[in-house]
């Protein structure tokens, strides 16, 4: 289908954005990584925090900005739309098996190596899953509700058919005029159109793909947005960053000695891992590492795949509970004071303040 003639970047500001006043003593950011079905981990962490610290209340009320990429974007959108984290978690638990069904592999006697080659060859030619089950699950929860009807500040990364980065933003600054008219489901499908897993997501004449390609950890997306939009001291910003499981990666012998597409077939995983490291390091330098809490499961010799629903369902909720227990004191500090109401400058909520 033909691409639109205009690029989003044609409307970029030619001068520094006007900062809005910020009267609170601090600013709190929740950042949620991408990670496919492993979004069960951050959703479970937040659900456990709601049970422990908020008596079942919504975690969203305790953050001034929420950023989420891909599966993290779906969690962020759910929270922003008024859902509790446990309700978001149920989307994964109830529909994960349909969104990521077990794939057929040849019943051959050569074990996992041949199956890996078969899956790689298949992924080279065609995307792995049909998006319809995901879209149905999202539509069931969000209906046709507009992004601008969300009452929390959100940043949701994606990228478009021009290979330009896009951040779908709520209208929390007068400059943000474009995205509020999109449906929540559109934003969710745009950020989660993971290459090889799903086809690009088409919205009219525009095509979108997963924001995890360039901002799988959206912590810097959120931090830059806060510093450019609001007159807030960077040393007064606190960030809770939730991952979907860290990877312990190193170059293989094949990558070192031979190279080639087959040996570098996991390059996207490496890119997301390195981007996350870099973003966390930058954020820590800007606000002070003591104001940044990062929670993610420890690297494993057998990491859970992004589409392994069974292992994610069976293992990640327990990991989340352990992470909350180990970091309870620091986590509780994020949930001590409800944040002030949000002002939007465009869309259906412009009369609220």
Coordinates of C-alpha atoms in Angstrom, one line a residue:
X1 CA 0.0 0.0 0.0
X2 CA 1.3 3.5 -0.8
X3 CA 3.0 5.4 2.0
X4 CA 1.7 8.9 3.0
X5 CA 3.6 11.7 1.3
X6 CA 4.5 13.6 4.5
X7 CA 6.9 12.5 7.1
X8 CA 6.1 13.0 10.8
X9 CA 9.5 14.7 11.2
X10 CA 8.5 17.5 8.9
X11 CA 6.6 19.0 11.8
X12 CA 9.6 19.0 14.1
X13 CA 10.2 22.1 16.3
X14 CA 12.9 24.4 15.2
X15 CA 13.5 25.8 18.7
X16 CA 13.5 24.7 22.2
X17 CA 10.1 23.6 23.5
X18 CA 8.5 25.9 26.0
X19 CA 8.7 24.3 29.5
X20 CA 5.5 24.2 31.6
X21 CA 5.7 25.0 35.3
X22 CA 6.0 22.1 37.7
X23 CA 4.9 22.9 41.3
X24 CA 5.5 19.5 42.9
X25 CA 8.6 18.6 44.9
X26 CA 9.4 15.7 42.6
X27 CA 8.4 14.0 39.4
X28 CA 7.9 10.2 39.2
X29 CA 8.3 8.1 36.0
X30 CA 7.3 4.5 35.4
X31 CA 9.2 2.9 32.5
X32 CA 8.3 -0.6 31.2
X33 CA 10.4 -2.5 28.7
X34 CA 9.2 -4.5 25.7
X35 CA 9.5 -8.3 25.8
X36 CA 6.6 -10.1 24.2
X37 CA 4.7 -12.5 26.4
X38 CA 7.2 -11.7 29.2
X39 CA 5.2 -8.6 29.8
X40 CA 3.7 -10.9 32.4
X41 CA 6.7 -10.0 34.6
X42 CA 6.2 -6.2 34.9
X43 CA 2.5 -6.6 35.0
X44 CA 2.9 -9.1 37.9
X45 CA 5.4 -6.8 39.7
X46 CA 2.9 -3.9 39.6
X47 CA 0.0 -6.2 40.6
X48 CA 2.0 -7.3 43.6
X49 CA 2.8 -3.7 44.5
X50 CA -0.9 -2.9 44.3
X51 CA -1.7 -5.7 46.7
X52 CA 1.1 -4.9 49.2
X53 CA 1.1 -1.1 49.2
X54 CA -2.2 0.1 47.8
X55 CA -4.9 -2.4 49.0
X56 CA -5.7 -3.2 45.4
X57 CA -5.7 0.4 44.2
X58 CA -4.2 1.3 40.8
X59 CA -0.4 1.8 40.5
X60 CA -1.0 4.4 37.8
X61 CA -2.1 7.0 40.3
X62 CA 1.4 7.2 41.8
X63 CA 3.3 8.2 38.7
X64 CA 3.4 11.5 36.7
X65 CA 4.5 9.8 33.5
X66 CA 4.4 6.3 32.2
X67 CA 6.4 5.1 29.2
X68 CA 6.1 1.6 27.7
X69 CA 7.4 -0.1 24.6
X70 CA 5.7 -3.0 22.8
X71 CA 4.3 -5.3 25.5
X72 CA 5.3 -2.6 28.0
X73 CA 3.2 -0.2 25.9
X74 CA 0.2 -2.4 26.3
X75 CA 0.7 -2.4 30.1
X76 CA 1.1 1.4 30.1
X77 CA -2.0 1.9 28.0
X78 CA -4.0 -0.4 30.3
X79 CA -2.9 1.5 33.4
X80 CA -3.5 4.8 31.7
X81 CA -7.0 3.7 30.7
X82 CA -7.9 3.1 34.4
X83 CA -7.1 -0.6 34.7
X84 CA -5.4 -2.0 37.7
X85 CA -2.2 -3.9 37.0
X86 CA -3.9 -7.2 37.9
X87 CA -6.5 -6.5 35.2
X88 CA -3.8 -5.9 32.7
X89 CA -2.1 -9.1 33.8
X90 CA -5.3 -11.1 33.1
X91 CA -5.1 -10.1 29.4
X92 CA -1.8 -11.9 29.2
X93 CA -2.9 -14.9 31.2
X94 CA -6.2 -15.3 29.5
X95 CA -5.2 -14.6 25.9
X96 CA -1.4 -15.4 25.8
X97 CA -1.9 -18.9 24.5
X98 CA -4.0 -17.6 21.6
X99 CA -1.7 -14.7 20.8
X100 CA 1.4 -17.0 20.8
X101 CA 0.2 -20.5 19.9
X102 CA 2.6 -23.4 19.9
X103 CA 4.1 -23.6 16.4
X104 CA 4.3 -26.8 14.4
X105 CA 7.8 -28.1 13.9
X106 CA 9.0 -31.1 11.8
X107 CA 8.7 -34.4 13.7
X108 CA 12.3 -35.3 12.8
X109 CA 14.9 -37.2 14.9
X110 CA 17.6 -34.5 14.8
X111 CA 16.5 -32.7 17.9
X112 CA 16.6 -29.0 18.7
X113 CA 19.3 -28.0 16.3
X114 CA 17.4 -28.9 13.2
X115 CA 14.2 -27.4 14.6
X116 CA 16.2 -24.1 15.2
X117 CA 17.4 -24.1 11.6
X118 CA 13.8 -24.8 10.4
X119 CA 12.4 -22.0 12.5
X120 CA 15.1 -19.6 11.4
X121 CA 14.4 -20.4 7.7
X122 CA 10.7 -19.9 8.2
X123 CA 11.3 -16.6 9.9
X124 CA 13.4 -15.4 7.0
X125 CA 10.4 -15.8 4.7
X126 CA 7.3 -14.9 6.7
X127 CA 6.1 -13.4 10.0
X128 CA 5.4 -16.0 12.7
X129 CA 2.0 -15.2 14.1
X130 CA -1.4 -13.8 13.1
X131 CA -2.2 -10.5 14.9
X132 CA -6.0 -11.1 15.0
X133 CA -6.0 -12.7 18.5
X134 CA -4.0 -9.8 20.0
X135 CA -6.3 -7.3 18.3
X136 CA -9.4 -9.0 19.6
X137 CA -8.1 -9.1 23.1
X138 CA -7.2 -5.4 23.1
X139 CA -10.5 -4.4 21.4
X140 CA -12.4 -6.4 24.1
X141 CA -10.7 -4.3 26.8
X142 CA -10.4 -0.9 25.2
X143 CA -13.2 -0.8 22.6
X144 CA -13.0 2.3 20.4
X145 CA -11.7 4.5 23.2
X146 CA -9.4 7.3 22.1
X147 CA -5.8 7.7 23.2
X148 CA -6.7 11.3 24.2
X149 CA -9.3 10.0 26.7
X150 CA -6.6 8.4 28.8
X151 CA -6.0 10.5 31.9
X152 CA -2.3 9.8 32.5
X153 CA 0.7 11.2 30.6
X154 CA 2.0 8.4 28.3
X155 CA 4.9 7.9 25.9
X156 CA 4.7 4.9 23.6
X157 CA 7.5 4.3 21.1
X158 CA 7.1 2.8 17.6
X159 CA 8.5 3.5 14.2
X160 CA 6.9 4.1 10.8
X161 CA 7.3 3.1 7.2
X162 CA 9.8 5.8 6.6
X163 CA 12.0 4.1 9.2
X164 CA 11.5 7.2 11.4
X165 CA 11.1 7.0 15.1
X166 CA 7.7 7.9 16.5
X167 CA 6.7 8.4 20.1
X168 CA 2.9 8.3 20.5
X169 CA 2.3 11.0 23.2
X170 CA -0.8 12.0 25.1
X171 CA -1.5 15.7 24.8
X172 CA 0.2 16.7 28.0
X173 CA 1.9 19.6 26.3
X174 CA 0.4 22.1 23.9
X175 CA 2.8 20.9 21.1
X176 CA 1.4 17.4 21.2
X177 CA -1.5 17.7 18.7
X178 CA -1.2 14.6 16.6
X179 CA -1.7 11.4 18.5
X180 CA -4.7 11.9 20.8
X181 CA -7.1 11.2 18.0
X182 CA -5.8 7.7 17.5
X183 CA -7.6 4.8 19.2
X184 CA -5.9 3.1 22.1
X185 CA -5.9 -0.2 20.2
X186 CA -4.1 1.5 17.3
X187 CA -1.3 2.8 19.6
X188 CA -1.0 -0.7 21.2
X189 CA -0.8 -2.5 17.9
X190 CA 1.6 0.1 16.5
X191 CA 4.1 -0.3 19.3
X192 CA 3.9 -4.1 19.5
X193 CA 4.2 -5.0 15.8
X194 CA 7.4 -7.0 16.5
X195 CA 9.4 -7.8 13.3
X196 CA 9.4 -11.5 12.4
X197 CA 6.6 -12.1 15.0
X198 CA 3.9 -10.0 13.4
X199 CA 3.4 -8.1 10.1
X200 CA 3.7 -4.3 10.2
X201 CA 0.6 -2.6 11.5
X202 CA -1.3 -0.5 8.9
X203 CA -3.3 2.4 10.0
X204 CA -4.8 4.1 7.0
X205 CA -1.8 4.8 4.7
X206 CA 0.7 4.6 7.5
X207 CA 2.6 1.5 8.5
X208 CA 4.1 0.9 12.0
X209 CA 6.5 -1.6 13.6
X210 CA 7.6 -2.4 17.1
X211 CA 9.2 0.5 19.1
X212 CA 11.5 -2.1 20.7
X213 CA 13.8 -1.9 17.6
X214 CA 15.1 1.4 18.8
X215 CA 13.7 2.0 22.4
X216 CA 13.0 -1.4 23.9
X217 CA 13.8 0.2 27.3
X218 CA 11.9 3.6 27.0
X219 CA 13.4 5.2 30.1
X220 CA 15.3 7.9 28.2
X221 CA 12.2 8.5 26.0
X222 CA 10.3 9.4 29.1
X223 CA 13.1 11.3 30.8
X224 CA 13.8 13.5 27.8
X225 CA 10.1 14.2 27.4
X226 CA 9.8 15.3 31.1
X227 CA 12.9 17.5 30.9
X228 CA 11.8 19.2 27.6
X229 CA 8.1 19.7 28.7
X230 CA 8.4 20.7 32.3
X231 CA 10.5 23.1 34.4
X232 CA 11.6 20.3 36.7
X233 CA 15.1 19.8 38.2
X234 CA 16.6 16.6 36.9
X235 CA 17.7 15.7 40.5
X236 CA 14.1 15.7 41.6
X237 CA 13.0 12.9 39.2
X238 CA 12.5 9.4 40.5
X239 CA 12.2 6.5 38.0
X240 CA 10.9 2.9 38.4
X241 CA 12.2 0.9 35.5
X242 CA 10.7 -2.6 34.9
X243 CA 12.2 -5.1 32.6
X244 CA 10.9 -8.4 31.1
X245 CA 14.0 -10.4 32.0
X246 CA 17.6 -9.5 31.5
X247 CA 19.8 -11.4 29.1
X248 CA 23.4 -12.6 29.8
X249 CA 24.7 -12.3 26.2
X250 CA 28.1 -12.8 24.7
X251 CA 29.4 -13.3 21.2
X252 CA 29.3 -16.9 20.0
X253 CA 32.2 -18.7 18.3
X254 CA 30.2 -18.6 15.1
X255 CA 29.8 -14.9 15.3
X256 CA 33.5 -14.3 16.0
X257 CA 35.0 -16.8 13.5
X258 CA 32.5 -16.9 10.6
X259 CA 29.8 -14.2 10.9
X260 CA 26.9 -14.2 8.4
X261 CA 23.2 -13.9 8.8
X262 CA 22.7 -17.3 10.5
X263 CA 25.2 -16.8 13.2
X264 CA 23.9 -13.3 13.8
X265 CA 20.3 -14.3 13.8
X266 CA 19.9 -13.0 17.4
X267 CA 21.2 -9.6 16.5
X268 CA 17.8 -8.0 17.4
X269 CA 18.0 -9.5 20.8
X270 CA 21.6 -8.1 21.2
X271 CA 20.5 -4.7 20.0
X272 CA 17.6 -4.5 22.5
X273 CA 19.9 -5.6 25.3
X274 CA 22.6 -3.0 24.5
X275 CA 20.0 -0.2 24.0
X276 CA 18.6 -1.0 27.4
X277 CA 22.1 -0.9 29.0
X278 CA 22.8 2.4 27.4
X279 CA 19.5 4.0 28.3
X280 CA 19.8 3.0 31.9
X281 CA 23.3 4.3 32.1
X282 CA 22.3 7.7 30.6
X283 CA 19.3 8.0 32.9
X284 CA 21.4 7.2 35.9
X285 CA 24.0 9.8 35.0
X286 CA 21.3 12.5 34.6
X287 CA 19.2 12.0 37.7
X288 CA 21.6 10.0 39.9
X289 CA 21.5 6.2 40.1
X290 CA 20.1 6.4 43.7
X291 CA 16.9 7.8 42.2
X292 CA 16.5 5.0 39.7
X293 CA 15.2 1.5 40.7
X294 CA 15.5 -1.1 38.0
X295 CA 13.7 -4.4 38.5
X296 CA 14.0 -7.4 36.1
X297 CA 14.6 -11.1 36.5
X298 CA 18.2 -12.2 36.6
X299 CA 19.9 -13.7 33.5
X300 CA 19.3 -17.4 33.0
X301 CA 21.1 -20.2 31.2
X302 CA 17.8 -21.0 29.5
X303 CA 16.0 -17.6 29.1
X304 CA 12.3 -17.5 28.4
X305 CA 11.6 -16.8 24.7
X306 CA 9.5 -13.8 23.9
X307 CA 6.7 -16.1 22.6
X308 CA 6.9 -18.9 25.2
X309 CA 3.6 -18.4 26.9
X310 CA 3.7 -21.6 29.0
X311 CA 7.0 -20.8 30.7
X312 CA 6.2 -17.1 31.1
X313 CA 2.9 -18.0 32.7
X314 CA 4.4 -20.7 35.0
X315 CA 7.6 -18.9 36.1
X316 CA 7.3 -15.1 35.9
X317 CA 4.6 -14.4 38.5
X318 CA 6.7 -16.1 41.2
X319 CA 9.8 -14.1 40.0
X320 CA 7.8 -10.9 40.3
X321 CA 6.8 -11.7 43.8
X322 CA 10.4 -12.3 44.8
X323 CA 11.6 -9.1 43.2
X324 CA 9.0 -7.1 45.1
X325 CA 9.9 -8.8 48.4
X326 CA 13.6 -8.1 47.9
X327 CA 13.0 -4.4 47.0
X328 CA 10.0 -3.7 49.2
X329 CA 11.4 -0.7 51.0
X330 CA 12.5 1.2 47.9
X331 CA 9.3 0.2 46.1
X332 CA 7.0 1.4 48.8
X333 CA 8.5 4.9 48.5
X334 CA 7.1 5.1 45.0
X335 CA 3.6 4.4 46.3
X336 CA 3.4 6.8 49.2
X337 CA 1.7 9.8 47.7
X338 CA -0.9 10.0 44.9
X339 CA 0.2 12.2 42.1
X340 CA -1.6 15.4 41.1
X341 CA -4.3 15.4 38.3
X342 CA -3.1 15.7 34.7
X343 CA -3.8 18.7 32.4
X344 CA -4.3 17.9 28.7
X345 CA -4.3 20.6 26.1
X346 CA -6.1 18.9 23.2
X347 CA -8.8 16.3 22.9
X348 CA -11.8 15.2 25.1
X349 CA -10.0 15.9 28.4
X350 CA -9.1 19.5 27.8
X351 CA -11.6 20.7 30.4
X352 CA -10.1 18.6 33.2
X353 CA -7.2 19.8 35.3

